[in-house]
Coordinates of C-alpha atoms in Angstrom, one line a residue:
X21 CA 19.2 13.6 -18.4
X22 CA 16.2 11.8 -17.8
X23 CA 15.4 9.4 -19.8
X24 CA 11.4 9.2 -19.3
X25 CA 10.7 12.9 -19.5
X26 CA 9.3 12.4 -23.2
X27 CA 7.1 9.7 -22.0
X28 CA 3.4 10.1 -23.1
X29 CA 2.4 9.4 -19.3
X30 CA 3.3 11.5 -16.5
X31 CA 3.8 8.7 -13.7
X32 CA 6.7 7.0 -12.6
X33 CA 7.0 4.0 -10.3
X34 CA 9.6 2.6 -8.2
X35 CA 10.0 0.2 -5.7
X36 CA 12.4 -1.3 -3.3
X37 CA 13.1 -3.1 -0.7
X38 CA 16.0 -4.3 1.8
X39 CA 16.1 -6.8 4.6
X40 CA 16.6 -5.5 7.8
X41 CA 16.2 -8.9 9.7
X42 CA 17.5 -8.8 13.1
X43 CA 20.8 -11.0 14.6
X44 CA 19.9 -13.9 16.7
X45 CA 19.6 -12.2 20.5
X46 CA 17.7 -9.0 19.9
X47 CA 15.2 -8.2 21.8
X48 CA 11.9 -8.9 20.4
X49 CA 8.2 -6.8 21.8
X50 CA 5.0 -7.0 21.5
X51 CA 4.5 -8.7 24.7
X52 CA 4.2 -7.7 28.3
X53 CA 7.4 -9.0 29.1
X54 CA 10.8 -9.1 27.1
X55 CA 11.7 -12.0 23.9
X56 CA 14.6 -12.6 22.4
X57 CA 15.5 -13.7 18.7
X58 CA 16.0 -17.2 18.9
X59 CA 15.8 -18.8 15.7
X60 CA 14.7 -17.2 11.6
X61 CA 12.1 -18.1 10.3
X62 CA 11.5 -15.9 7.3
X63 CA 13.4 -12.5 6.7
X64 CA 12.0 -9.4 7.9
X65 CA 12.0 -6.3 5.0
X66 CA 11.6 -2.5 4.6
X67 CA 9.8 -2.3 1.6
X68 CA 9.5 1.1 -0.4
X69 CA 7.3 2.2 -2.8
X70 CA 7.8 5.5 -5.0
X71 CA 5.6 7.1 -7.2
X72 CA 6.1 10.3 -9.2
X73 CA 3.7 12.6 -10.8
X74 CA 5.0 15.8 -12.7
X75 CA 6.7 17.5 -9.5
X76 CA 5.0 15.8 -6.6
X77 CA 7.1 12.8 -5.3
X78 CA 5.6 10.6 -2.3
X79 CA 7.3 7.5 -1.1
X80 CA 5.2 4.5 0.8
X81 CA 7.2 2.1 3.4
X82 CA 5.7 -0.4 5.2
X83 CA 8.1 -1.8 7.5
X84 CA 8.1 -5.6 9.4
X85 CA 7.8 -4.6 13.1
X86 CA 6.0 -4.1 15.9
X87 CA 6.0 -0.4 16.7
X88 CA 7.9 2.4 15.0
X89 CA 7.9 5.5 17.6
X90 CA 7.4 9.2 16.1
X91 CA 10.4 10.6 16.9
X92 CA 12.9 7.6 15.3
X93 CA 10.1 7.6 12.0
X94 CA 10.8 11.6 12.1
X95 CA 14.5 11.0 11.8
X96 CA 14.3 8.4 9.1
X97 CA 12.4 10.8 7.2
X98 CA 15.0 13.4 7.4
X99 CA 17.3 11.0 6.2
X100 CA 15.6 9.9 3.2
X101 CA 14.7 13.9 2.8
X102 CA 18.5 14.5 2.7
X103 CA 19.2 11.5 0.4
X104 CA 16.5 11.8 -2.2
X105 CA 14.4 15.0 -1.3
X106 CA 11.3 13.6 -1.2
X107 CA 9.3 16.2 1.2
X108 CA 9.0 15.3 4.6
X109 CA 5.4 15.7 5.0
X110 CA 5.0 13.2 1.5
X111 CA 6.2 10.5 3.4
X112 CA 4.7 7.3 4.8
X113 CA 6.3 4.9 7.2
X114 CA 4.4 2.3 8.4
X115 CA 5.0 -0.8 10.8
X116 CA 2.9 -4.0 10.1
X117 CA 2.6 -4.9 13.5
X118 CA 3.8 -8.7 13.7
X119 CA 4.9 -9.3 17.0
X120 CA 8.2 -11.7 15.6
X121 CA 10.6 -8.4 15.0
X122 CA 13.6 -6.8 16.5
X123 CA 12.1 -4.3 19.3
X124 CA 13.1 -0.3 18.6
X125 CA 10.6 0.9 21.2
X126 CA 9.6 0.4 24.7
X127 CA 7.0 -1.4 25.5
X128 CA 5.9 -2.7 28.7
X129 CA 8.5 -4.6 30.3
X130 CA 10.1 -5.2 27.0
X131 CA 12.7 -2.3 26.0
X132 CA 14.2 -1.2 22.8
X133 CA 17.2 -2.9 21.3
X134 CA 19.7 -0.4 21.4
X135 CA 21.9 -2.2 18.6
X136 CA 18.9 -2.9 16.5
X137 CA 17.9 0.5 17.0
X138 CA 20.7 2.2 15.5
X139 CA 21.2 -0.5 12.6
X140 CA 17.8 0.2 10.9
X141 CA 17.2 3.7 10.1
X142 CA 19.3 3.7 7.0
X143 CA 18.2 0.3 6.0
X144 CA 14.8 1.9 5.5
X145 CA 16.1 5.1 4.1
X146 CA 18.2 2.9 1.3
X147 CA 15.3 1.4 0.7
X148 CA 12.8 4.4 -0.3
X149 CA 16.3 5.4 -2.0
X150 CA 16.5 2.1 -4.3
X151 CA 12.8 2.6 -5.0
X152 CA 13.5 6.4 -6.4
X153 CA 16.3 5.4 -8.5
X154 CA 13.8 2.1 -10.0
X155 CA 11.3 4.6 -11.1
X156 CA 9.9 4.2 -14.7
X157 CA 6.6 4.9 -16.5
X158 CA 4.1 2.9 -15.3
X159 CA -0.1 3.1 -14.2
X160 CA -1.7 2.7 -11.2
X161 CA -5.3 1.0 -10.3
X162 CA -7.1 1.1 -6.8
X163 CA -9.3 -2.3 -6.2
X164 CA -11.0 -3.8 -3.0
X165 CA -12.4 -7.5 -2.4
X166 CA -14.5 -8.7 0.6
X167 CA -12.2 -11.4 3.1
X168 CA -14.8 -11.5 5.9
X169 CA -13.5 -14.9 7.3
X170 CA -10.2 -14.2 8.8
X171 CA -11.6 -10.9 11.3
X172 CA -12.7 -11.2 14.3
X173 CA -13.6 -8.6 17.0
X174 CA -11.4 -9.7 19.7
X175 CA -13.5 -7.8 22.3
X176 CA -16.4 -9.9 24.1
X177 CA -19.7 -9.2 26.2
X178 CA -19.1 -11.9 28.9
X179 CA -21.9 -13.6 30.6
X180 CA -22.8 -12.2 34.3
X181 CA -20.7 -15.1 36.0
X182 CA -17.5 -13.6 34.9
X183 CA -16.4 -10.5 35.7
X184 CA -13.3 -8.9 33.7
X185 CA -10.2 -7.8 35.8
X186 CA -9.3 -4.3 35.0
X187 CA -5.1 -4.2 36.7
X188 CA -5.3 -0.4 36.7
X189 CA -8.5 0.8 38.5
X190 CA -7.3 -1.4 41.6
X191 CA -8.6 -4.6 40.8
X192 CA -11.7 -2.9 39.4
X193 CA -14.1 -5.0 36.9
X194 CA -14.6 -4.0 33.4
X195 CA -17.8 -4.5 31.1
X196 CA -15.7 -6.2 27.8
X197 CA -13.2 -8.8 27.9
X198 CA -10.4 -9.0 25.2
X199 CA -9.2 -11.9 24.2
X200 CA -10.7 -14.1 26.9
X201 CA -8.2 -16.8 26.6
X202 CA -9.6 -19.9 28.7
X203 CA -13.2 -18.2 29.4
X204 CA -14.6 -19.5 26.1
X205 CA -17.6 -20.7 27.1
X206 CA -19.0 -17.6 29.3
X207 CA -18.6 -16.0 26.1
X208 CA -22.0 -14.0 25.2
X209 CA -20.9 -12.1 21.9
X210 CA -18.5 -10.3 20.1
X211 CA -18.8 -6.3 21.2
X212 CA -18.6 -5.1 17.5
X213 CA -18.3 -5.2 13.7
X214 CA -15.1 -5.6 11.6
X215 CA -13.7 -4.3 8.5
X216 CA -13.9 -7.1 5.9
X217 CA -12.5 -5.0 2.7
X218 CA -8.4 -5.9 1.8
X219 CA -8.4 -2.8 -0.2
X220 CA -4.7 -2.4 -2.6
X221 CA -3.1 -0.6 -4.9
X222 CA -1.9 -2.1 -8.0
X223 CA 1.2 -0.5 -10.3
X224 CA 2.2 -2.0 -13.6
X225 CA 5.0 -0.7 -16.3
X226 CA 3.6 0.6 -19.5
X227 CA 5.3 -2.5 -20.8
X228 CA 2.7 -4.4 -18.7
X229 CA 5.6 -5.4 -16.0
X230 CA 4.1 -5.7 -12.3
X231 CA 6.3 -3.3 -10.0
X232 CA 4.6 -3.4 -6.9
X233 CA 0.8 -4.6 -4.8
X234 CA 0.1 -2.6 -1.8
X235 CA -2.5 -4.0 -0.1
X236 CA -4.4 -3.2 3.2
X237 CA -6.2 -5.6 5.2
X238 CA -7.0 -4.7 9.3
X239 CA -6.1 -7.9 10.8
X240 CA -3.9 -7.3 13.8
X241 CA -1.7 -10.5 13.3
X242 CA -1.6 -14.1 12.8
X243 CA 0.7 -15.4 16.1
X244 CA 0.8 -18.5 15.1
X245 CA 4.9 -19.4 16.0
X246 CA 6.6 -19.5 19.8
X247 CA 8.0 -16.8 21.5
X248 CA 11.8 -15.8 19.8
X249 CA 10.4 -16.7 16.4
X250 CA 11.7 -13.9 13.8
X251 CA 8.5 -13.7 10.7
X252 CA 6.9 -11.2 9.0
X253 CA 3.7 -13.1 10.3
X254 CA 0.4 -13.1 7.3
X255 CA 2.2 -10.0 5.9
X256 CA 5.2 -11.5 4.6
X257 CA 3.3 -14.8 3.3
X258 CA 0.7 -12.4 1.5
X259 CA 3.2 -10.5 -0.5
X260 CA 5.0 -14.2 -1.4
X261 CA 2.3 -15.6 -2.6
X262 CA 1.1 -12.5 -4.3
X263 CA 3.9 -12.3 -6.1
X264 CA 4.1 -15.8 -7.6
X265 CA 0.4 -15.3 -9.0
X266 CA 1.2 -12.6 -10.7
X267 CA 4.2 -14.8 -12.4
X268 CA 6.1 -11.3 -11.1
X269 CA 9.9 -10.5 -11.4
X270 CA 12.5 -10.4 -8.7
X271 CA 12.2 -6.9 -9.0
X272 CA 8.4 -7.1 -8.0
X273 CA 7.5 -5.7 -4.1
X274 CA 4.3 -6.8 -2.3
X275 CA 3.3 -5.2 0.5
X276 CA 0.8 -5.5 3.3
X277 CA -0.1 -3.1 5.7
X278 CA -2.0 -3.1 8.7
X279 CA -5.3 -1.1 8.8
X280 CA -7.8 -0.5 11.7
X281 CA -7.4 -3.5 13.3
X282 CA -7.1 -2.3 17.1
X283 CA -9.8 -4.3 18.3
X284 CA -9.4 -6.8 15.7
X285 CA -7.6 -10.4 15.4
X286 CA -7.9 -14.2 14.4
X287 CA -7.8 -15.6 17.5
X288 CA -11.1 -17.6 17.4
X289 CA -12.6 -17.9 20.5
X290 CA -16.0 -19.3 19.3
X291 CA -14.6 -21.7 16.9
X292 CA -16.4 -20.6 13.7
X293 CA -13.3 -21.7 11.4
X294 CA -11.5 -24.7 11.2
X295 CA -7.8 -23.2 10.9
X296 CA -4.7 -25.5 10.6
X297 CA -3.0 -25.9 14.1
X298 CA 0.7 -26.2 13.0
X299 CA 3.0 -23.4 13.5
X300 CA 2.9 -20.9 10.6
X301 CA 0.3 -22.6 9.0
X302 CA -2.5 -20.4 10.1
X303 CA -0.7 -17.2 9.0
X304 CA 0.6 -19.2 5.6
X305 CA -3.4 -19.8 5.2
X306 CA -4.6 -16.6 5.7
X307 CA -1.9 -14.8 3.4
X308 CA -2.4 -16.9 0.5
X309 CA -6.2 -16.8 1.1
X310 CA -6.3 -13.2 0.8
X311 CA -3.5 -12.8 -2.2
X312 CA -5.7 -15.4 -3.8
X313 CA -9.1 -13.0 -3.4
X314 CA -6.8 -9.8 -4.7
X315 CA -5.2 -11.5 -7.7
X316 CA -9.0 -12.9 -8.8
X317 CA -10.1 -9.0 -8.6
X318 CA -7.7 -7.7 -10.9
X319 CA -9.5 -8.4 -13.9
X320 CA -12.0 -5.7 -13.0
X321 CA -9.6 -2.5 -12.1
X322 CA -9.8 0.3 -13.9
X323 CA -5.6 1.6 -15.0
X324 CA -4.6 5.2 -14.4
X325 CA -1.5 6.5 -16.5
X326 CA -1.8 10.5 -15.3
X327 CA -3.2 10.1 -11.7
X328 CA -2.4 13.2 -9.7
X329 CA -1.0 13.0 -6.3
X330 CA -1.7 15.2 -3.8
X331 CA -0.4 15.2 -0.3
X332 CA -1.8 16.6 3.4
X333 CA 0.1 16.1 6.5
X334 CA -0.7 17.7 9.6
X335 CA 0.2 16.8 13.4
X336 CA -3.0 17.3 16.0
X337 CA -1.7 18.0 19.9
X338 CA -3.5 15.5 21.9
X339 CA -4.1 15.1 25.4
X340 CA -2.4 12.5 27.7
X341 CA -4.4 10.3 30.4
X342 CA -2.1 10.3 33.6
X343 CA -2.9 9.1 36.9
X344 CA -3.7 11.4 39.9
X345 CA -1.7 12.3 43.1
X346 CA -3.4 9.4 44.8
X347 CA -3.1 6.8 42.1
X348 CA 0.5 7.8 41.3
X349 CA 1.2 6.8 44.9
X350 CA -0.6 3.9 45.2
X351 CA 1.2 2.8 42.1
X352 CA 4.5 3.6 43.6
X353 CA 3.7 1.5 46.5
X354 CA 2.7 -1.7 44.2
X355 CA 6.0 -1.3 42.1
X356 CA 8.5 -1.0 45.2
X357 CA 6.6 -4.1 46.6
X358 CA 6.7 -6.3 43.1
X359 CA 9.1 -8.7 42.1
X360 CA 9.4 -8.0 37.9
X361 CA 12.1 -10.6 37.5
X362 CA 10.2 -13.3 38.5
X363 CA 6.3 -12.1 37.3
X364 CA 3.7 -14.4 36.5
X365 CA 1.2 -13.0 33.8
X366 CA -1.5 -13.5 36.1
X367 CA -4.1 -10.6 37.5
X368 CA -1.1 -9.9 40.3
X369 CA 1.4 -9.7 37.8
X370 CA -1.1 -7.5 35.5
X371 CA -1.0 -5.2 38.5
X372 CA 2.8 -4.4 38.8
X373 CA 2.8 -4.3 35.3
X374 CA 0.5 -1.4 34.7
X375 CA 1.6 0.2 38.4
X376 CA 5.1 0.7 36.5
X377 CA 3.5 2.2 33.5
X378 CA 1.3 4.6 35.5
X379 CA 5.4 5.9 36.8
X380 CA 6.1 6.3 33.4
X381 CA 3.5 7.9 32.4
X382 CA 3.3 10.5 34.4
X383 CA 6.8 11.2 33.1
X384 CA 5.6 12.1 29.7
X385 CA 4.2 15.8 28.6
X386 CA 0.9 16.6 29.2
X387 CA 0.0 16.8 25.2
X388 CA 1.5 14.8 22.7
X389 CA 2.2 15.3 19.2
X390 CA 0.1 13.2 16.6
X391 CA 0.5 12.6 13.2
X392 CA -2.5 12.6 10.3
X393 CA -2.2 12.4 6.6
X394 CA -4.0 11.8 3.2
X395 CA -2.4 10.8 0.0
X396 CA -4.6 11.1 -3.2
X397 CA -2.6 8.8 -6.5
X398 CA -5.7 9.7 -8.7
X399 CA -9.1 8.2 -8.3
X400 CA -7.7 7.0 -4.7
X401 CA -7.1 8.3 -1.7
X402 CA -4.9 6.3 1.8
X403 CA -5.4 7.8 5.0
X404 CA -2.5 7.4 7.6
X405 CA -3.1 7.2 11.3
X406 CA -0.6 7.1 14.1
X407 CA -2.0 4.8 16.0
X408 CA -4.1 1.0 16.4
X409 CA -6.9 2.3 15.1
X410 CA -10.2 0.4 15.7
X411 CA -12.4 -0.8 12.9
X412 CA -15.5 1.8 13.8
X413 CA -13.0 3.9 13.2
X414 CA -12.1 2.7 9.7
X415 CA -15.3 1.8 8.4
X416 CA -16.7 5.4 9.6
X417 CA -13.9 7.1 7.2
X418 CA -14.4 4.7 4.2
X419 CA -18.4 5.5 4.6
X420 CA -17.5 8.9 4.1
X421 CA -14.5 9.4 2.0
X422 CA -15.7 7.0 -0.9
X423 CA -15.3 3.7 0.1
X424 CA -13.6 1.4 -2.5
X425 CA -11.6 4.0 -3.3
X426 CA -10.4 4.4 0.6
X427 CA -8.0 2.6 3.1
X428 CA -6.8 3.6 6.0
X429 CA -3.3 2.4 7.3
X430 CA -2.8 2.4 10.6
X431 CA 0.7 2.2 12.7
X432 CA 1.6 4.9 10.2
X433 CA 3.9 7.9 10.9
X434 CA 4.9 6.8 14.7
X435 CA 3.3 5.3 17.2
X436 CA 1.1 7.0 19.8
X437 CA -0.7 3.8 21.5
X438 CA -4.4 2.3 20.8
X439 CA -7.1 5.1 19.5
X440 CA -10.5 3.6 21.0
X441 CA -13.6 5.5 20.6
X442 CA -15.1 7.3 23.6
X443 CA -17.7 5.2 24.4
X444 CA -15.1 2.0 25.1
X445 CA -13.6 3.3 27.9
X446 CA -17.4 3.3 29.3
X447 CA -17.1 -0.6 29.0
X448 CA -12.9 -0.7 29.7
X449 CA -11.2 -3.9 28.1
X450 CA -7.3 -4.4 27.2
X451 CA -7.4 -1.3 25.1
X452 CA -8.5 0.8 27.1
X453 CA -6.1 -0.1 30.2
X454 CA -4.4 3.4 30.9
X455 CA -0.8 2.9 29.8
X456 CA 2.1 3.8 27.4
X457 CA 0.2 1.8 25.3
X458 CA -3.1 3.7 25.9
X459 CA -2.5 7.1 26.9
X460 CA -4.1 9.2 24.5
X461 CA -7.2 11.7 26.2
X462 CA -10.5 10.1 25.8
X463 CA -11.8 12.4 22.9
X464 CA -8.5 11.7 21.0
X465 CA -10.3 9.4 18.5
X466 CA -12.7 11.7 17.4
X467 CA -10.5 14.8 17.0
X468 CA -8.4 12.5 15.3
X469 CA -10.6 11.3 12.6
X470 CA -12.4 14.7 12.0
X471 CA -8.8 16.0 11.2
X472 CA -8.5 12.9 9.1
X473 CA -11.7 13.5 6.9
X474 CA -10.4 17.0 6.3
X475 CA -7.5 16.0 5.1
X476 CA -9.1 13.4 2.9
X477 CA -11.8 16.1 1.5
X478 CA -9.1 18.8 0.8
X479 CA -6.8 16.7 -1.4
X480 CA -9.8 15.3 -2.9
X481 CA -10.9 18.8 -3.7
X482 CA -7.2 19.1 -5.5

């Protein structure tokens, strides 16, 4: 029997979540070269958010990790279909992309943790599963504040003195410089806007008990701790903090996700902040900054008890970037000639890096598969995107799918590498750097966010 079928209001809420914090020794990515999980700082989570309206279930997991390939999110999502048949396609599994987590994919010189790898899938599923067995009447509300001061565009017009190295086009020279760490002062601007908007969705209990915050904010990550530090970075001191200002329950899940941060970060290269310099600090900072902005906004949402969900989920073929017959050799020639156990990340080390990945590359199909959905919970709509999306991106989509009613989460549904408009590959920069990391064709961003705004407008329509 269920016992909330009489209930006056026809959605349920339920969340979850379980720690899926790696041993001590697992490999950690995010890097160009392999880290290892030396010490704990704070625990890592799945955390699982489901929501129920008449017959249409979807379930929200954002997950503390780097990268979450498509094919291992697809077979988590058969699992949790199998254990609480939730639809496939009403899904969401996001990673928040701190850089301090137990590595399931490949990436660069970094590879998966093959341990790790098989201990987490049903930690997630159990997870959404916990969440579906919490549910309970509750309402929803969709908010958004303005946190301008912790985004940065981490991609820089340099002055004509310095010329950006670009590792794959031969030693070529590129137009933008990311992250110029050390080149501060040849600095001539940052290349483009950011998102400022943390937007969130809020659930309460009818019995006015907070069950769970999603909130959205497209910062890449903090990075303030050494390499083999385990943390959840900003996102886990957000949903702390969070938590205690709404004098919430044990029970009580915050969540951050990433949005379209791709090009975004705190790394503060012109020194137009005074940030604390201790380990953790920073990231302690900015996650209480922005749980402080959310929990001052509340007073102004608007509560939903019979929001509608609808779901769309679709995967676009996109094209892959591979190198030709004469840079496929030429690459060959740099690998068999470098010495990966003892590289430097310098401009020669860049170089045998990204000669390896051109290998691997061209070892991959020619189209890839590539995830895009829309959730509507009422008044609101979240986009999901596959990808490190960049802010043009997101800001483009919240102009025209109703703005403080709109996020974006990025990372979501699997992995498939940075999404960078057309135009950037005209100027180059980190992002843009053919690789497993950025192998998507060069028209991939705009296919993929006319697709998105489809989805958007049709469950909209609903």
């Amino acid at each position: 029997m269920n016992p909330h079928k009489n209930h006056s209001s026809t959605l349920l809420a339920g969340a979850a979540k379980t720690d899926i914090t790696p041993p001590l020794g697992t490999f950690v990515n995010g890097d160009f070269v392999s880290h290892y999980a030396q010490w704990i700082h704070d625990k890592l989570y799945a955390k699982a958010l489901v929501l129920q309206s008449g017959d249409a279930f979807v379930a929200i997991v954002i997950v503390d990790i780097c990268v979450l390939p498509k094919e291992y999110v697809d077979d988590i999502k058969l699992l949790i279909v199998k254990q609480t048949g939730i639809p496939f396609q009403n899904i969401l599994i996001a990673s928040t992309h701190t850089h301090a987590a137990g590595s399931v994919a490949s990436v660069y010189l970094c590879a998966a943790d093959l341990s790790y790898s098989k201990k987490l899938p049903p930690l997630i599923a159990n997870a959404v599963t916990k969440a579906k067995q919490n549910l309970r009447p509750a309402k929803i509300a969709f908010g958004s504040v303005s946190v301008p001061e912790h985004v940065r565009c981490r991609r820089y017009f340099m002055n004509e003195e310095y010329q950006p190295f670009n590792p794959v086009s031969g030693g070529g020279v590129d137009k933008i410089k990311t992250n110029p760490f050390g080149k501060e002062r040849q600095i001539v601007k940052p290349q483009s806007d950011t998102d400022p908007e943390v937007g969130f969705i809020a659930i309460k209990s009818l019995d006015e008990q907070w069950i769970s915050l999603l909130a959205n904010y497209s910062l890449h990550y903090v990075g303030d701790w050494d390499n083999g530090t385990i943390t959840a970075d900003y996102f886990g001191f957000f949903s702390e903090v969070i938590q205690q200002k709404l004098n919430a329950g044990e029970d009580f899940i915050g969540m951050m996700s990433n949005g379209t941060s791709g090009n975004i970060n705190i790394w503060d290269f012109q020194q137009t902040a005074n940030y604390p310099d201790c380990k953790f600090e920073k990231s302690k900072f900015i996650g209480k900054d922005i749980a402080e902005k959310v929990f001052q906004s509340l007073q102004y949402l608007q509560w939903e008890e019979e929001p509608a969900i609808e779901v769309s989920y679709t995967e676009l073929m996109i094209g892959v970037r591979k190198p030709d017959a004469k840079e496929l050799e030429q690459a060959k020639l740099v690998v068999a000639n470098s010495s990966y156990e003892n590289l430097e990340i310098n401009d020669e080390g860049l170089q045998s890096i990204y000669a390896r990945e051109q290998i691997l590359l061209n070892e991959l199909p020619n189209e890839l598969p590539f995830p895009v959905q829309a959730i509507r919970i009422g008044e609101g709509t979240i986009g999901a995107i596959a990808a490190e999306v960049f802010a043009e991106t997101g800001l483009w989509l919240k102009e025209l799918a109703g703005k403080k009613k709109y996020f974006t989460i990025g990372l979501a549904n699997g992995n498939c590498g940075y999404l960078p408009p057309a135009h950037e590959f005209e100027v180059g920069g980190y992002e843009t750097w053919r690789s497993r990391t950025s192998k998507l064709e060069k028209t991939a961003e705009e296919k993929v966010r006319n697709k998105q705004l489809e989805l958007i407008k049709s469950v909209q329509k609903k």
